[in-house]
mmCIF file of C-alpha atoms in Angstrom:
data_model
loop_
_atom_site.group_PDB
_atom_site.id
_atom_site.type_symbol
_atom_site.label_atom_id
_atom_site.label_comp_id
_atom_site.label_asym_id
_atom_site.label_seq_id
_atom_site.Cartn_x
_atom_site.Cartn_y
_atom_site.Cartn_z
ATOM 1 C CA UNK A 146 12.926 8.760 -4.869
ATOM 2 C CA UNK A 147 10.339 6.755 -6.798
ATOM 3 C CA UNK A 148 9.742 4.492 -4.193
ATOM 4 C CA UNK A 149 9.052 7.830 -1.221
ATOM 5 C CA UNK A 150 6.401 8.761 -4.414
ATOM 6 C CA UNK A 151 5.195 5.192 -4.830
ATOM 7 C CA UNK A 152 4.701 4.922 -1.005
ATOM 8 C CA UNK A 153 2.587 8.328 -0.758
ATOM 9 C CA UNK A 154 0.874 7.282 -4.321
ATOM 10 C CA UNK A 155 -0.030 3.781 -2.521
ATOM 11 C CA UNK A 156 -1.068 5.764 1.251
ATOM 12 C CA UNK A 157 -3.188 8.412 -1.431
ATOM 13 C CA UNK A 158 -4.980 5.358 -2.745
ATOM 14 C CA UNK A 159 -5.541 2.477 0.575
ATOM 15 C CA UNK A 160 -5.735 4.659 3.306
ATOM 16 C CA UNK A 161 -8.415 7.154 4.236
ATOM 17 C CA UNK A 162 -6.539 9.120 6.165
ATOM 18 C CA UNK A 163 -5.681 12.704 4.199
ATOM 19 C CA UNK A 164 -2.097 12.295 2.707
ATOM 20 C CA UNK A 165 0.079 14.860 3.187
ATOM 21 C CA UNK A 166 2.295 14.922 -0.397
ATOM 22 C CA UNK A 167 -0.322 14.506 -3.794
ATOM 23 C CA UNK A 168 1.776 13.701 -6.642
ATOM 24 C CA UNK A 169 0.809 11.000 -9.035
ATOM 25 C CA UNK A 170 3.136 9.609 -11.737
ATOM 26 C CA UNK A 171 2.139 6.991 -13.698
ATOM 27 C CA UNK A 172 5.591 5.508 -14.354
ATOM 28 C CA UNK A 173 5.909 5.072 -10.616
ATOM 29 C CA UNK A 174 2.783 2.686 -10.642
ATOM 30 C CA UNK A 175 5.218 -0.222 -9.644
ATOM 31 C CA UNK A 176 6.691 1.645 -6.801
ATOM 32 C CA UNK A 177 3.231 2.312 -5.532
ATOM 33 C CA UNK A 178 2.338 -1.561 -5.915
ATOM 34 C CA UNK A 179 5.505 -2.612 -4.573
ATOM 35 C CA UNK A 180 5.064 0.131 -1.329
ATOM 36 C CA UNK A 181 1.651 -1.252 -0.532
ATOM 37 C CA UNK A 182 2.977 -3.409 2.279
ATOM 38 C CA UNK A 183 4.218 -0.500 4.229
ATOM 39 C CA UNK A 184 0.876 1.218 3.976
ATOM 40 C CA UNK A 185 -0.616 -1.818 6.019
ATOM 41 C CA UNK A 186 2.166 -1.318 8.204
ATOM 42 C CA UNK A 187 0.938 2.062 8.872
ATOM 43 C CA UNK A 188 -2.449 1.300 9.421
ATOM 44 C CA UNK A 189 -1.444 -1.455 11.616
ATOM 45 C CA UNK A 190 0.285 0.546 13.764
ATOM 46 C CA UNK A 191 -2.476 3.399 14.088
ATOM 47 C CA UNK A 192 -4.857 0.337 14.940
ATOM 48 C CA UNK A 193 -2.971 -0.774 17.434
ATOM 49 C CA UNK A 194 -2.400 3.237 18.785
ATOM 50 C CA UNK A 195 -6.035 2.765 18.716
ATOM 51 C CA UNK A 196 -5.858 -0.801 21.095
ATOM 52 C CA UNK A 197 -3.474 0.979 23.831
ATOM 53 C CA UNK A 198 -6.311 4.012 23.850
ATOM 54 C CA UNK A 199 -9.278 1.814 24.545
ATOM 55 C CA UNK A 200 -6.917 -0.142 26.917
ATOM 56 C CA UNK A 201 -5.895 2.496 28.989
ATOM 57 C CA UNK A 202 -9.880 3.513 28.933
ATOM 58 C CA UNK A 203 -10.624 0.228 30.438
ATOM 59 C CA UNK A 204 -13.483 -0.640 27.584
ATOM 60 C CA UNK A 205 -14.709 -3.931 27.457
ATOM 61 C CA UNK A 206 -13.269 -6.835 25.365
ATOM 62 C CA UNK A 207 -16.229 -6.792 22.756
ATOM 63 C CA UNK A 208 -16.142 -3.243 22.703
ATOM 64 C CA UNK A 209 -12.957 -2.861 22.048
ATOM 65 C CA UNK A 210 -13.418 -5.643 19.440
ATOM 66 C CA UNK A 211 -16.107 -4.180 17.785
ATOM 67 C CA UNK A 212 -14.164 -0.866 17.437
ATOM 68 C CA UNK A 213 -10.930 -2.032 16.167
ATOM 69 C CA UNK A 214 -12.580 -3.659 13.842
ATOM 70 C CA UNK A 215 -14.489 -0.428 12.537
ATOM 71 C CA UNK A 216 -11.167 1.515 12.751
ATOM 72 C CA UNK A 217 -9.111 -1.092 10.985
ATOM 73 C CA UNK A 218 -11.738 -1.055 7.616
ATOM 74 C CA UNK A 219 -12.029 2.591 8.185
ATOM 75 C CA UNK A 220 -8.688 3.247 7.462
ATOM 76 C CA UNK A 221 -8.676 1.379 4.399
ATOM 77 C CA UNK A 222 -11.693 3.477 3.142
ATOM 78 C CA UNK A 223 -13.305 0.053 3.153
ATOM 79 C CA UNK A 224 -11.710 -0.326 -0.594
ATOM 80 C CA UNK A 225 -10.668 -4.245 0.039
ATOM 81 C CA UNK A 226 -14.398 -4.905 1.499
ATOM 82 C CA UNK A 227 -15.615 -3.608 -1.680
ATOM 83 C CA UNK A 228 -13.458 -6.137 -3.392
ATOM 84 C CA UNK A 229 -14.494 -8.822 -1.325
ATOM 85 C CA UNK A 230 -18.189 -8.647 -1.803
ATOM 86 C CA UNK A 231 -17.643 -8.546 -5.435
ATOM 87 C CA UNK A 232 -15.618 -11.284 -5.524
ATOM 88 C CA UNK A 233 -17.658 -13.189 -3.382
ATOM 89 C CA UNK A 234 -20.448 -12.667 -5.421
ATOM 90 C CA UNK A 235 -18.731 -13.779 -8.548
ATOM 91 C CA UNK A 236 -16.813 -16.562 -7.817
ATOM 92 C CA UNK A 237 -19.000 -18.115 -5.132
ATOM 93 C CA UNK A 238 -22.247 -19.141 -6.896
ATOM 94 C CA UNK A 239 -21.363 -22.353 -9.475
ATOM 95 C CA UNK A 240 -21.507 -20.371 -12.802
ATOM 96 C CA UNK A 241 -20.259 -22.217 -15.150
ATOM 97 C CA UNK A 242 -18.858 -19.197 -17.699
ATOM 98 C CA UNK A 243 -16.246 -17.223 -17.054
ATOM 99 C CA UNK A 244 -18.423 -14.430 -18.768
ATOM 100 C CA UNK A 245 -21.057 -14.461 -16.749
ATOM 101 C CA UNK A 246 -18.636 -14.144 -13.549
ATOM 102 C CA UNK A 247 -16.906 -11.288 -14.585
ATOM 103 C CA UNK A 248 -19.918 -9.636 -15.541
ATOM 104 C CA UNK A 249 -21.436 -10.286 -12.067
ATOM 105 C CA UNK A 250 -17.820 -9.086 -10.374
ATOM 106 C CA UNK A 251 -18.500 -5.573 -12.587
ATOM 107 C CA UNK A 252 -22.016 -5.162 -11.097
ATOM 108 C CA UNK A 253 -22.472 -2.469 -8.945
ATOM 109 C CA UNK A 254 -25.880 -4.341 -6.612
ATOM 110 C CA UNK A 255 -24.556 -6.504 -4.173
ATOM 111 C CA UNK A 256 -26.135 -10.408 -4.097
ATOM 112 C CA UNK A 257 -26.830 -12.399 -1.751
ATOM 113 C CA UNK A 258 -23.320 -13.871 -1.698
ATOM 114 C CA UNK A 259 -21.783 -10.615 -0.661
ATOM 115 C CA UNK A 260 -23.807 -9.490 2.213
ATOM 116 C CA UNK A 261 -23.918 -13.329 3.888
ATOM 117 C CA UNK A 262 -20.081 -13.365 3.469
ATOM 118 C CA UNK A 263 -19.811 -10.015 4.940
ATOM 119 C CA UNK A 264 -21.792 -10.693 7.896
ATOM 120 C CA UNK A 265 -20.010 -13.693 8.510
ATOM 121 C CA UNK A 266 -16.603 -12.273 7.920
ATOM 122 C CA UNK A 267 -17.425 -8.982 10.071
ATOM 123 C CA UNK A 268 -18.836 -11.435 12.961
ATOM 124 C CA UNK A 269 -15.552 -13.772 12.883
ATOM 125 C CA UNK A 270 -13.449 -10.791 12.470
ATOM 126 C CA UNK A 271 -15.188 -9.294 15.882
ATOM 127 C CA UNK A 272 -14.973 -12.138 17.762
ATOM 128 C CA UNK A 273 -11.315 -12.700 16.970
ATOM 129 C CA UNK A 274 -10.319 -8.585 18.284
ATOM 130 C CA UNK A 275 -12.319 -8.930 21.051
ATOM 131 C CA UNK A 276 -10.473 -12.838 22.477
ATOM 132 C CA UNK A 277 -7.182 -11.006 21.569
ATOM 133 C CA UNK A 278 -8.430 -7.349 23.224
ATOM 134 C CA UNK A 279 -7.753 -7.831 27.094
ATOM 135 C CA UNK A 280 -4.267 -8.712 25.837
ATOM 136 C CA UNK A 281 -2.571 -5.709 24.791
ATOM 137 C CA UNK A 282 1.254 -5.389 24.689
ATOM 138 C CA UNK A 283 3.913 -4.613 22.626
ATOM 139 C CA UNK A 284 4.664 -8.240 21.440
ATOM 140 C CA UNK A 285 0.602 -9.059 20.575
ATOM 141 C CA UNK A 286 0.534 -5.334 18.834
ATOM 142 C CA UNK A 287 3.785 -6.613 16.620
ATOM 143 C CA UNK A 288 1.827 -9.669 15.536
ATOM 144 C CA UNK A 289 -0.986 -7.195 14.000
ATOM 145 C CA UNK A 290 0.872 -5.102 12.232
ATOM 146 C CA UNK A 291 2.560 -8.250 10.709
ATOM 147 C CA UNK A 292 -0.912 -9.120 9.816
ATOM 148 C CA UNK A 293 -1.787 -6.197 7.842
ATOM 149 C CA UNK A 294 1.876 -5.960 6.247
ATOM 150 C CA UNK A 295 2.265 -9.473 4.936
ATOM 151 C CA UNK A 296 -1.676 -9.675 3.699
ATOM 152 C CA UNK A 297 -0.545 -6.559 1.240
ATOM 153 C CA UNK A 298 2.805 -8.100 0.391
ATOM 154 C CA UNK A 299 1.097 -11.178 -1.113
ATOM 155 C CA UNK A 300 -1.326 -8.950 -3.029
ATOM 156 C CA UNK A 301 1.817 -6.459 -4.298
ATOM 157 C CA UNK A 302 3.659 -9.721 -5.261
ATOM 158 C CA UNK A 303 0.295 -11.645 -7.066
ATOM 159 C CA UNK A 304 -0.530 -8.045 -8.469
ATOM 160 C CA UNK A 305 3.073 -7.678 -10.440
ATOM 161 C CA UNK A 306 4.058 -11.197 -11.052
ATOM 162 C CA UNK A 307 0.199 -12.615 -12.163
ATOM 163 C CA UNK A 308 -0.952 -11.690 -15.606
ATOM 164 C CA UNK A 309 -4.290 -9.395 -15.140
ATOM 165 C CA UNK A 310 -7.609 -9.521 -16.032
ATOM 166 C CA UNK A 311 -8.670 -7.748 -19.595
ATOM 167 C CA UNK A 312 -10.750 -5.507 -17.523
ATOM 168 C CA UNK A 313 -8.360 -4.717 -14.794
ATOM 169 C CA UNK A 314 -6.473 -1.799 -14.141
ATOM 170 C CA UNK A 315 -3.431 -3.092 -13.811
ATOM 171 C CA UNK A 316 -3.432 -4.009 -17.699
ATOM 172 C CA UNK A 317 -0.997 -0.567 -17.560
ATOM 173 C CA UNK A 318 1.256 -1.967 -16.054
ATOM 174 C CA UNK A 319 4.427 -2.409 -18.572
ATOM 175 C CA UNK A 320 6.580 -5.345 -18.650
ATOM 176 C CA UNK A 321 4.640 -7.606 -15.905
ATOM 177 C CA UNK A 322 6.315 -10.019 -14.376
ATOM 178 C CA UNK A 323 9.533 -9.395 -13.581
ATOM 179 C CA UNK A 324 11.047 -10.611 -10.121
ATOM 180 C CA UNK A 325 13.134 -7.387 -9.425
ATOM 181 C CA UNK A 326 9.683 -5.289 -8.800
ATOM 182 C CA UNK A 327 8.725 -7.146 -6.124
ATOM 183 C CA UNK A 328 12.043 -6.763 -4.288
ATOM 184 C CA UNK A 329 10.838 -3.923 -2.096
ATOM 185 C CA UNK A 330 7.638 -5.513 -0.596
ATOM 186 C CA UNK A 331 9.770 -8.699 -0.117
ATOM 187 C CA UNK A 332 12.578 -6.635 2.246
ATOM 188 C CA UNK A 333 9.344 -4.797 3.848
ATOM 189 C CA UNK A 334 7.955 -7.791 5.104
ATOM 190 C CA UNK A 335 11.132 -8.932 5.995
ATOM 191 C CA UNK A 336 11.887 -5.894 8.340
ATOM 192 C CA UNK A 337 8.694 -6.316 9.808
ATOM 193 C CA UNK A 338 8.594 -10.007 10.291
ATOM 194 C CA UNK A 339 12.080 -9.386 11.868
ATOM 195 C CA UNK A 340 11.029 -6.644 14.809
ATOM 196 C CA UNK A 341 8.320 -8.466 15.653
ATOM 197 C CA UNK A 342 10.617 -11.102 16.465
ATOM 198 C CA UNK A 343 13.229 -9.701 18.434
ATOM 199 C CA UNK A 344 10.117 -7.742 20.735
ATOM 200 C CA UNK A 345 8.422 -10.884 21.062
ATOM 201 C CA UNK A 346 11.852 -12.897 22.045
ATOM 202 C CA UNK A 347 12.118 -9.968 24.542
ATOM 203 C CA UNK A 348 15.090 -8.482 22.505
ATOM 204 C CA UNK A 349 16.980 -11.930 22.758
ATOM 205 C CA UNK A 350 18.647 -13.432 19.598
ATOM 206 C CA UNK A 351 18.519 -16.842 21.141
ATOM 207 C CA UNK A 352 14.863 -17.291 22.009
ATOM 208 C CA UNK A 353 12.372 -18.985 19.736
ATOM 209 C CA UNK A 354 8.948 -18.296 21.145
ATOM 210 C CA UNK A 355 9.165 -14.981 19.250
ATOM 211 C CA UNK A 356 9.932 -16.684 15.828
ATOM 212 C CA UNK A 357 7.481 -19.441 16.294
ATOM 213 C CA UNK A 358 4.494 -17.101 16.835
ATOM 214 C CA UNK A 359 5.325 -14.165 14.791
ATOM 215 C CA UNK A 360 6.107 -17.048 11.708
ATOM 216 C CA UNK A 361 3.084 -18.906 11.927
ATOM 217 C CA UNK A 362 0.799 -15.930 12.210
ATOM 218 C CA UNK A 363 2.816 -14.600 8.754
ATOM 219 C CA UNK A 364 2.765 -18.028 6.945
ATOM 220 C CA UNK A 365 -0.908 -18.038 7.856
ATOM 221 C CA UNK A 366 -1.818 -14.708 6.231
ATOM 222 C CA UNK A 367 -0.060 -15.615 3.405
ATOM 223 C CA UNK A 368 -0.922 -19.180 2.418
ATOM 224 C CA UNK A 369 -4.735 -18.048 2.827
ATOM 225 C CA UNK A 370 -3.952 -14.755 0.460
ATOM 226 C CA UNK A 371 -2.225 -17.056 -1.761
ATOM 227 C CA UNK A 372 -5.341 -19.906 -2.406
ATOM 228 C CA UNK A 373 -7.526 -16.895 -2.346
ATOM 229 C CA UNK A 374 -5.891 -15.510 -5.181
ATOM 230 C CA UNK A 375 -5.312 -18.988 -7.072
ATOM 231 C CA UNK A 376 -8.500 -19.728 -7.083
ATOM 232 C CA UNK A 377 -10.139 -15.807 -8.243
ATOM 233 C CA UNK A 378 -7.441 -15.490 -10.719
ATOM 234 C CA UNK A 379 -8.175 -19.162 -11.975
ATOM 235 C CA UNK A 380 -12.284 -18.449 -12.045
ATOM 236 C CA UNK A 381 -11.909 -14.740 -13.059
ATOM 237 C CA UNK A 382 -9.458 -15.444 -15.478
ATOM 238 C CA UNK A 383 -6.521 -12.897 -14.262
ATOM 239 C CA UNK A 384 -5.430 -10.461 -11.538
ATOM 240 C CA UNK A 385 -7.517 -7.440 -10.353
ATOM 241 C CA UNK A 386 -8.198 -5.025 -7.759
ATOM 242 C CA UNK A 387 -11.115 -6.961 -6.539
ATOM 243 C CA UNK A 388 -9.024 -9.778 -6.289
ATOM 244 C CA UNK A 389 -6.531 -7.971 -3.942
ATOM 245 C CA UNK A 390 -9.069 -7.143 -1.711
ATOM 246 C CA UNK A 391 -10.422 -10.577 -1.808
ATOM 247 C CA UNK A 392 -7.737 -12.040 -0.853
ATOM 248 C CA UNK A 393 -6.508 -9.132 1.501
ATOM 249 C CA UNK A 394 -10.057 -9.688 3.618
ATOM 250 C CA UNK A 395 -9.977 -13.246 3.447
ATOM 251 C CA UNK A 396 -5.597 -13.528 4.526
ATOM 252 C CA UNK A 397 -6.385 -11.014 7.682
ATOM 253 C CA UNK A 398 -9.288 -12.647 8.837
ATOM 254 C CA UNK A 399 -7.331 -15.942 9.140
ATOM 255 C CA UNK A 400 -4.354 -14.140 10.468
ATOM 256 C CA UNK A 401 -6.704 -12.486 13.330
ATOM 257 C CA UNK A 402 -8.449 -15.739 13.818
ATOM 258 C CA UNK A 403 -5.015 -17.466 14.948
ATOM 259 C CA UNK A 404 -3.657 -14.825 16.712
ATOM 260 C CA UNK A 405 -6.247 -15.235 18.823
ATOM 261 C CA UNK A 406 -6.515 -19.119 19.088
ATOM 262 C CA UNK A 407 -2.211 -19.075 19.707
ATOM 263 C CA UNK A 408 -1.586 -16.038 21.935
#
């Protein structure tokens, strides 16, 4: 039962969209965490409910770019945005003290580092929806929510396993650390990785085109989430929730960016 709490506790706090059941325990913190991947899972799936929409409409490719894009970060409430302009800010520029960084990544004004990043991020993001647009199927909508599921199960795994900042949230968080938590964003990702398969094999056990794609699109997103996060935690001196976003924005974008160079 803690983990159908930690799932609505985790929708409640990444998704905009209203949730339905409002119940917050704090000893279920871990659930939420650990549930996160199957909140991008949801979203991914609404985007691409979204894709079929403006593909039955017959919209453009850069329209239909530009507003998967805008629906994908408005589902999130645009929480992991704010997470990477902060970080971008803070760990970007060649400060020297770790002070100084962290004090920067607690400013509310965004620098010049943010808004350049975001631009370029927003413009490489849109570019990628819009080559992968005209494409629409079943199989290319499995590879997106894969996206969005294994970005968050890096962040739920780096968020319990990787000690956290002194200023982070996640400081409540008792006994950190311990493999067994992550368990359930591990099997998520796992379920996920494993439909997309099979509907991009076309349902056969023996085909590999399905595995090649579906693992190199996952193994992108999470080797870019991964260096993300080493190298935050490693200037920033601990996890955060900035960092999760950070590394959530950074993962996707990659993962987005090869979908649409391999499919």
């Amino acid at each position: 039962m803690k983990y159908v709490r930690g799932f609505f506790m985790a929708w409640g706090m990444f998704c905009w969209i209203p949730c339905p059941y409002k119940e917050w325990r704090m000893e279920d913190r871990k659930a939420q965490i650990a549930m996160f991947p199957l909140v991008g899972t949801f979203i991914g799936v609404i985007v691409c409910l979204c894709w079929w929409l403006l593909d039955v409409l017959g919209c453009s490719s850069l329209l239909t770019g530009a507003l998967l894009t805008g629906a994908y970060f408005l589902l999130t409430g645009f929480i992991h945005i704010d997470g990477f302009m902060d970080c971008s800010d803070a760990v970007m520029p060649r400060h020297p003290q770790m002070d100084e960084r962290r004090r920067i990544l607690k400013d509310p004004h965004s620098g010049s580092f943010a808004v350049v990043c975001l631009v370029i991020m927003l413009i490489v993001f849109t570019a990628s929806m819009a080559e992968i647009a005209p494409k629409f199927s079943i199989a290319n909508c499995s590879l997106l929510v894969v996206i969005f599921t294994a970005s968050r199960t890096i962040s739920a795994l780096e968020v319990l396993m990787r000690p956290p900042m002194e200023t982070s949230q996640y400081r409540q968080l008792e006994d950190p650390g311990r493999v067994r938590d992550t368990i359930p964003a591990i099997i998520i990702l796992i379920i996920v990785l494993g439909i997309s398969e099979l509907i991009l094999s076309g349902m056969s056990w023996y085909a590999l085109i399905g595995e090649i794609y579906s693992n190199v699109i996952a193994l992108t997103v999470m080797a870019a989430a991964f260096i993300t996060c080493n190298i935050d935690s490693r200037k920033l001196g601990g996890m955060s929730g900035d960092i999760s976003g950070h590394m959530i924005t950074i993962s996707e974008l990659f993962g987005v960016l090869v979908m649409a160079l391999i499919i």
